[in-house]
Backbone as a printed PyTorch tensor [residue, N CA C, xyz], in Angstrom:
tensor([[[-40.4260,   5.2080,  -6.6360],
         [-39.6080,   3.9850,  -6.6130],
         [-38.2710,   4.3430,  -5.9860]],

        [[-37.8220,   3.5490,  -5.0500],
         [-36.5210,   3.8030,  -4.4530],
         [-35.5530,   2.7480,  -4.9610]],

        [[-34.3380,   3.1850,  -5.1410],
         [-33.2690,   2.3670,  -5.5790],
         [-32.3230,   2.0760,  -4.4440]],

        [[-31.7090,   0.9350,  -4.4200],
         [-30.7360,   0.6520,  -3.2930],
         [-29.5820,   1.5690,  -3.4470]],

        [[-28.9310,   1.9280,  -2.3240],
         [-27.7610,   2.8570,  -2.3770],
         [-26.6580,   2.1650,  -3.1690]],

        [[-25.8360,   2.9690,  -3.8160],
         [-24.6530,   2.3950,  -4.5400],
         [-23.7770,   1.6930,  -3.6090]],

        [[-23.1030,   0.6380,  -4.1380],
         [-22.1960,  -0.1210,  -3.2780],
         [-21.0910,   0.7500,  -2.7740]],

        [[-20.7890,   0.6740,  -1.5180],
         [-19.6500,   1.3650,  -0.9480],
         [-18.7100,   0.3570,  -0.2300]],

        [[-17.4500,   0.6480,  -0.1880],
         [-16.5700,  -0.1760,   0.5350],
         [-16.8330,  -0.1320,   2.0320]],

        [[-16.5480,  -1.2030,   2.7370],
         [-16.8130,  -1.1860,   4.1780],
         [-15.8770,  -0.0910,   4.8240]],

        [[-16.4890,   0.8360,   5.5230],
         [-15.7010,   1.8830,   6.1500],
         [-15.3290,   2.9790,   5.2300]],

        [[-15.7400,   2.9690,   3.9670],
         [-15.4130,   4.0260,   3.0150],
         [-14.0690,   3.8690,   2.4290]],

        [[-13.5350,   5.0100,   1.9470],
         [-12.2140,   5.0240,   1.3340],
         [-11.1830,   5.4750,   2.3710]],

        [[ -9.9640,   4.9010,   2.2110],
         [ -8.9220,   5.1700,   3.1610],
         [ -8.5060,   6.6630,   3.1870]],

        [[ -7.9770,   7.0960,   4.2430],
         [ -7.4440,   8.5060,   4.2880],
         [ -5.9800,   8.5150,   3.7720]],

        [[ -5.4490,   7.3640,   3.3890],
         [ -4.0660,   7.2460,   2.8940],
         [ -4.1260,   7.4030,   1.3790]],

        [[ -3.1020,   8.0120,   0.7910],
         [ -3.0430,   8.2210,  -0.6280],
         [ -2.1740,   7.1620,  -1.2440]],

        [[ -2.6700,   6.7050,  -2.4290],
         [ -1.9100,   5.7000,  -3.1470],
         [ -0.6410,   6.2660,  -3.7700]],

        [[ -0.6900,   7.6000,  -4.1550],
         [  0.5030,   8.2300,  -4.7070],
         [  1.6010,   8.3050,  -3.6690]],

        [[  1.2260,   8.7760,  -2.4450],
         [  2.2420,   8.9140,  -1.3860],
         [  2.7970,   7.5380,  -1.0440]],

        [[  1.9060,   6.5430,  -0.8890],
         [  2.3440,   5.1560,  -0.6040],
         [  3.3130,   4.6260,  -1.6960]],

        [[  2.9560,   4.8210,  -2.9450],
         [  3.7260,   4.3510,  -4.0180],
         [  5.1480,   4.9560,  -4.0850]],

        [[  5.1620,   6.2980,  -3.9190],
         [  6.3910,   6.9850,  -3.9880],
         [  7.3250,   6.6480,  -2.8070]],

        [[  6.7030,   6.5180,  -1.6310],
         [  7.5110,   6.1240,  -0.4300],
         [  8.0800,   4.7200,  -0.6920]],

        [[  7.2860,   3.8790,  -1.2540],
         [  7.6970,   2.4610,  -1.5330],
         [  8.8060,   2.4470,  -2.5520]],

        [[  8.7630,   3.2530,  -3.6390],
         [  9.7840,   3.2640,  -4.6040],
         [ 11.1090,   3.8230,  -4.0410]],

        [[ 10.9990,   4.9050,  -3.2670],
         [ 12.2290,   5.5590,  -2.7300],
         [ 12.7900,   4.7730,  -1.4990]],

        [[ 11.9340,   4.3880,  -0.6170],
         [ 12.4390,   3.7710,   0.6540],
         [ 11.8270,   2.3750,   0.7760]],

        [[ 11.4600,   1.7020,  -0.2600],
         [ 10.7860,   0.4260,  -0.2030],
         [ 11.5850,  -0.6740,   0.5000]],

        [[ 12.9030,  -0.5500,   0.3930],
         [ 13.6750,  -1.5700,   1.0810],
         [ 13.4470,  -1.6170,   2.5610]],

        [[ 13.0580,  -0.5200,   3.1150],
         [ 12.8020,  -0.3970,   4.5190],
         [ 11.3040,  -0.5650,   4.8110]],

        [[ 10.4490,  -0.7710,   3.7740],
         [  9.0550,  -0.9880,   3.9650],
         [  8.3160,   0.2250,   4.3700]],

        [[  8.7610,   1.3880,   4.1100],
         [  8.1960,   2.6290,   4.5460],
         [  6.7720,   2.8200,   3.9960]],

        [[  6.5840,   2.5530,   2.7190],
         [  5.2490,   2.7190,   2.1160],
         [  4.2510,   1.7590,   2.7610]],

        [[  4.6690,   0.5880,   3.0790],
         [  3.7470,  -0.3770,   3.7640],
         [  3.4510,   0.0430,   5.1880]],

        [[  4.4560,   0.5730,   5.9120],
         [  4.1320,   1.0860,   7.2290],
         [  3.1640,   2.3100,   7.1130]],

        [[  3.3000,   3.1100,   6.0910],
         [  2.4360,   4.2340,   5.8870],
         [  0.9480,   3.8300,   5.7640]],

        [[  0.7090,   2.8130,   5.0010],
         [ -0.6720,   2.3870,   4.8050],
         [ -1.2010,   1.4590,   5.9020]],

        [[ -0.2940,   1.1130,   6.8810],
         [ -0.7700,   0.3310,   8.0080],
         [ -0.5050,  -1.1840,   7.8680]],

        [[  0.2160,  -1.5700,   6.8130],
         [  0.5010,  -3.0010,   6.6030],
         [  1.8520,  -3.3350,   7.2220]],

        [[  1.8830,  -3.3670,   8.5580],
         [  3.1460,  -3.4990,   9.2940],
         [  3.7870,  -4.8680,   9.0280]],

        [[  3.0200,  -5.9020,   8.8580],
         [  3.5830,  -7.2500,   8.6770],
         [  4.4290,  -7.2930,   7.4220]],

        [[  3.9130,  -6.7710,   6.3140],
         [  4.6900,  -6.7500,   5.0320],
         [  5.8460,  -5.7710,   5.2040]],

        [[  5.6820,  -4.6490,   5.8140],
         [  6.7380,  -3.6830,   6.0270],
         [  7.9140,  -4.2930,   6.7880]],

        [[  7.6650,  -5.0170,   7.8490],
         [  8.7430,  -5.6320,   8.6090],
         [  9.3560,  -6.7590,   7.7560]],

        [[  8.6080,  -7.4800,   7.0140],
         [  9.1720,  -8.5150,   6.1640],
         [ 10.0680,  -7.9190,   5.1030]],

        [[  9.6700,  -6.7960,   4.5060],
         [ 10.5320,  -6.1790,   3.5220],
         [ 11.8460,  -5.6520,   4.1150]],

        [[ 11.7230,  -5.1620,   5.3270],
         [ 12.9400,  -4.7170,   6.0070],
         [ 13.9010,  -5.8180,   6.3330]],

        [[ 13.3800,  -6.9120,   6.7960],
         [ 14.2070,  -8.0740,   7.1010],
         [ 14.8370,  -8.6360,   5.8290]],

        [[ 14.0970,  -8.7590,   4.7730],
         [ 14.6290,  -9.3360,   3.5590],
         [ 15.7190,  -8.4060,   3.0110]],

        [[ 15.5330,  -7.1480,   3.0790],
         [ 16.5840,  -6.1660,   2.6070],
         [ 17.8430,  -6.2930,   3.4670]],

        [[ 17.7120,  -6.4390,   4.7450],
         [ 18.8980,  -6.5550,   5.5970],
         [ 19.6210,  -7.8920,   5.4260]],

        [[ 18.8550,  -8.9760,   5.2890],
         [ 19.4520, -10.3020,   5.1570],
         [ 20.1710, -10.4290,   3.7710]],

        [[ 19.6200,  -9.8110,   2.7510],
         [ 20.1890,  -9.9490,   1.3860],
         [ 21.2160,  -8.7680,   1.0740]],

        [[ 21.5530,  -8.0150,   2.0780],
         [ 22.4710,  -6.9000,   1.9360],
         [ 22.0200,  -5.9100,   0.9070]],

        [[ 20.7580,  -5.6330,   0.8710],
         [ 20.2170,  -4.5940,   0.0170],
         [ 19.5750,  -5.0190,  -1.2730]],

        [[ 19.8470,  -6.2800,  -1.6650],
         [ 19.2700,  -6.7500,  -2.9280],
         [ 17.7530,  -6.9940,  -2.8460]],

        [[ 17.2720,  -7.2540,  -1.6330],
         [ 15.8330,  -7.4210,  -1.4210],
         [ 15.0520,  -6.0970,  -1.5440]],

        [[ 15.7450,  -4.9870,  -1.6420],
         [ 15.0140,  -3.7030,  -1.8050],
         [ 14.3570,  -3.6290,  -3.2020]],

        [[ 14.7500,  -4.4680,  -4.1070],
         [ 14.0090,  -4.5280,  -5.3930],
         [ 12.5680,  -4.8740,  -5.1880]],

        [[ 12.2560,  -5.6960,  -4.1990],
         [ 10.8730,  -6.0260,  -3.8760],
         [ 10.0760,  -4.7840,  -3.5500]],

        [[ 10.6660,  -3.8820,  -2.7190],
         [ 10.0000,  -2.6290,  -2.4250],
         [  9.7830,  -1.7750,  -3.6060]],

        [[ 10.7880,  -1.7080,  -4.4920],
         [ 10.6970,  -0.9070,  -5.7190],
         [  9.5690,  -1.3790,  -6.5650]],

        [[  9.5030,  -2.6800,  -6.8750],
         [  8.4050,  -3.2450,  -7.6820],
         [  7.0730,  -3.0650,  -6.9560]],

        [[  7.0410,  -3.2100,  -5.6760],
         [  5.8110,  -3.0660,  -4.8970],
         [  5.2980,  -1.6680,  -5.0190]],

        [[  6.1750,  -0.6510,  -4.9880],
         [  5.7880,   0.7660,  -5.1350],
         [  5.1750,   1.0070,  -6.5290]],

        [[  5.7630,   0.4290,  -7.5910],
         [  5.1680,   0.6230,  -8.9050],
         [  3.7580,   0.0050,  -8.9520]],

        [[  3.6450,  -1.1660,  -8.3690],
         [  2.3070,  -1.8570,  -8.3940],
         [  1.2860,  -1.0480,  -7.6160]],

        [[  1.6940,  -0.4210,  -6.5100],
         [  0.7530,   0.3730,  -5.7610],
         [  0.3010,   1.5460,  -6.6150]],

        [[  1.2220,   2.2330,  -7.3390],
         [  0.8910,   3.3050,  -8.1900],
         [ -0.0380,   2.9110,  -9.3200]],

        [[  0.1740,   1.7870,  -9.8760],
         [ -0.6290,   1.3160, -11.0620],
         [ -1.9750,   0.7780, -10.5930]],

        [[ -1.9790,  -0.1260,  -9.6790],
         [ -3.1900,  -0.8560,  -9.2600],
         [ -3.8880,  -0.2970,  -8.0120]],

        [[ -3.2440,   0.6150,  -7.3320],
         [ -3.8270,   1.0170,  -6.0320],
         [ -3.5290,  -0.0590,  -4.9990]],

        [[ -4.3990,  -0.1860,  -4.0580],
         [ -4.2360,  -1.1650,  -3.0040],
         [ -5.1840,  -0.8810,  -1.9130]],

        [[ -4.9530,  -1.5020,  -0.7790],
         [ -5.8160,  -1.2690,   0.3740],
         [ -4.9620,  -0.9600,   1.5990]],

        [[ -5.5440,  -0.2710,   2.6050],
         [ -4.7900,   0.0850,   3.7540],
         [ -4.9370,  -1.0230,   4.7870]],

        [[ -4.4430,  -0.8000,   5.9860],
         [ -4.4190,  -1.8440,   7.0240],
         [ -5.8260,  -2.3130,   7.4360]],

        [[ -6.9020,  -1.5340,   7.2010],
         [ -8.2220,  -1.9520,   7.5500],
         [ -8.9590,  -2.4840,   6.3170]],

        [[ -8.2950,  -2.6330,   5.2020],
         [ -8.9290,  -3.2360,   4.0280],
         [ -9.6890,  -2.2330,   3.1520]],

        [[ -9.5420,  -0.9370,   3.4760],
         [-10.2160,   0.1080,   2.6080],
         [ -9.3200,   0.4650,   1.4510]],

        [[ -9.9370,   0.7500,   0.3270],
         [ -9.0670,   1.0790,  -0.8480],
         [ -8.3860,   2.4480,  -0.6490]],

        [[ -7.1510,   2.5610,  -1.0820],
         [ -6.4190,   3.8470,  -1.0480],
         [ -7.0550,   4.8830,  -1.9060]],

        [[ -7.0560,   6.1170,  -1.4670],
         [ -7.6360,   7.1760,  -2.2770],
         [ -6.6320,   7.6110,  -3.3580]],

        [[ -7.1830,   8.1490,  -4.4170],
         [ -6.3010,   8.6050,  -5.5640],
         [ -5.5210,   9.8320,  -5.2700]]])
């Protein structure tokens, strides 16, 4: 009897690390560096613009985003889950 193969994410797991993405986002999140690292350029540019427009206060978004990436993981630009 053959069993179906276990479910795999489309394209497998990302080559990007969630730890690296999270730390980059915590340290340099106001500039969207963690988002640029994982290939999410739209959100990275938005974080950069918000930080510049709010004179740095918007960098809190990047900090919180970095913590959420470390806790929950996330996906890269192609929709693949970040590796541990």
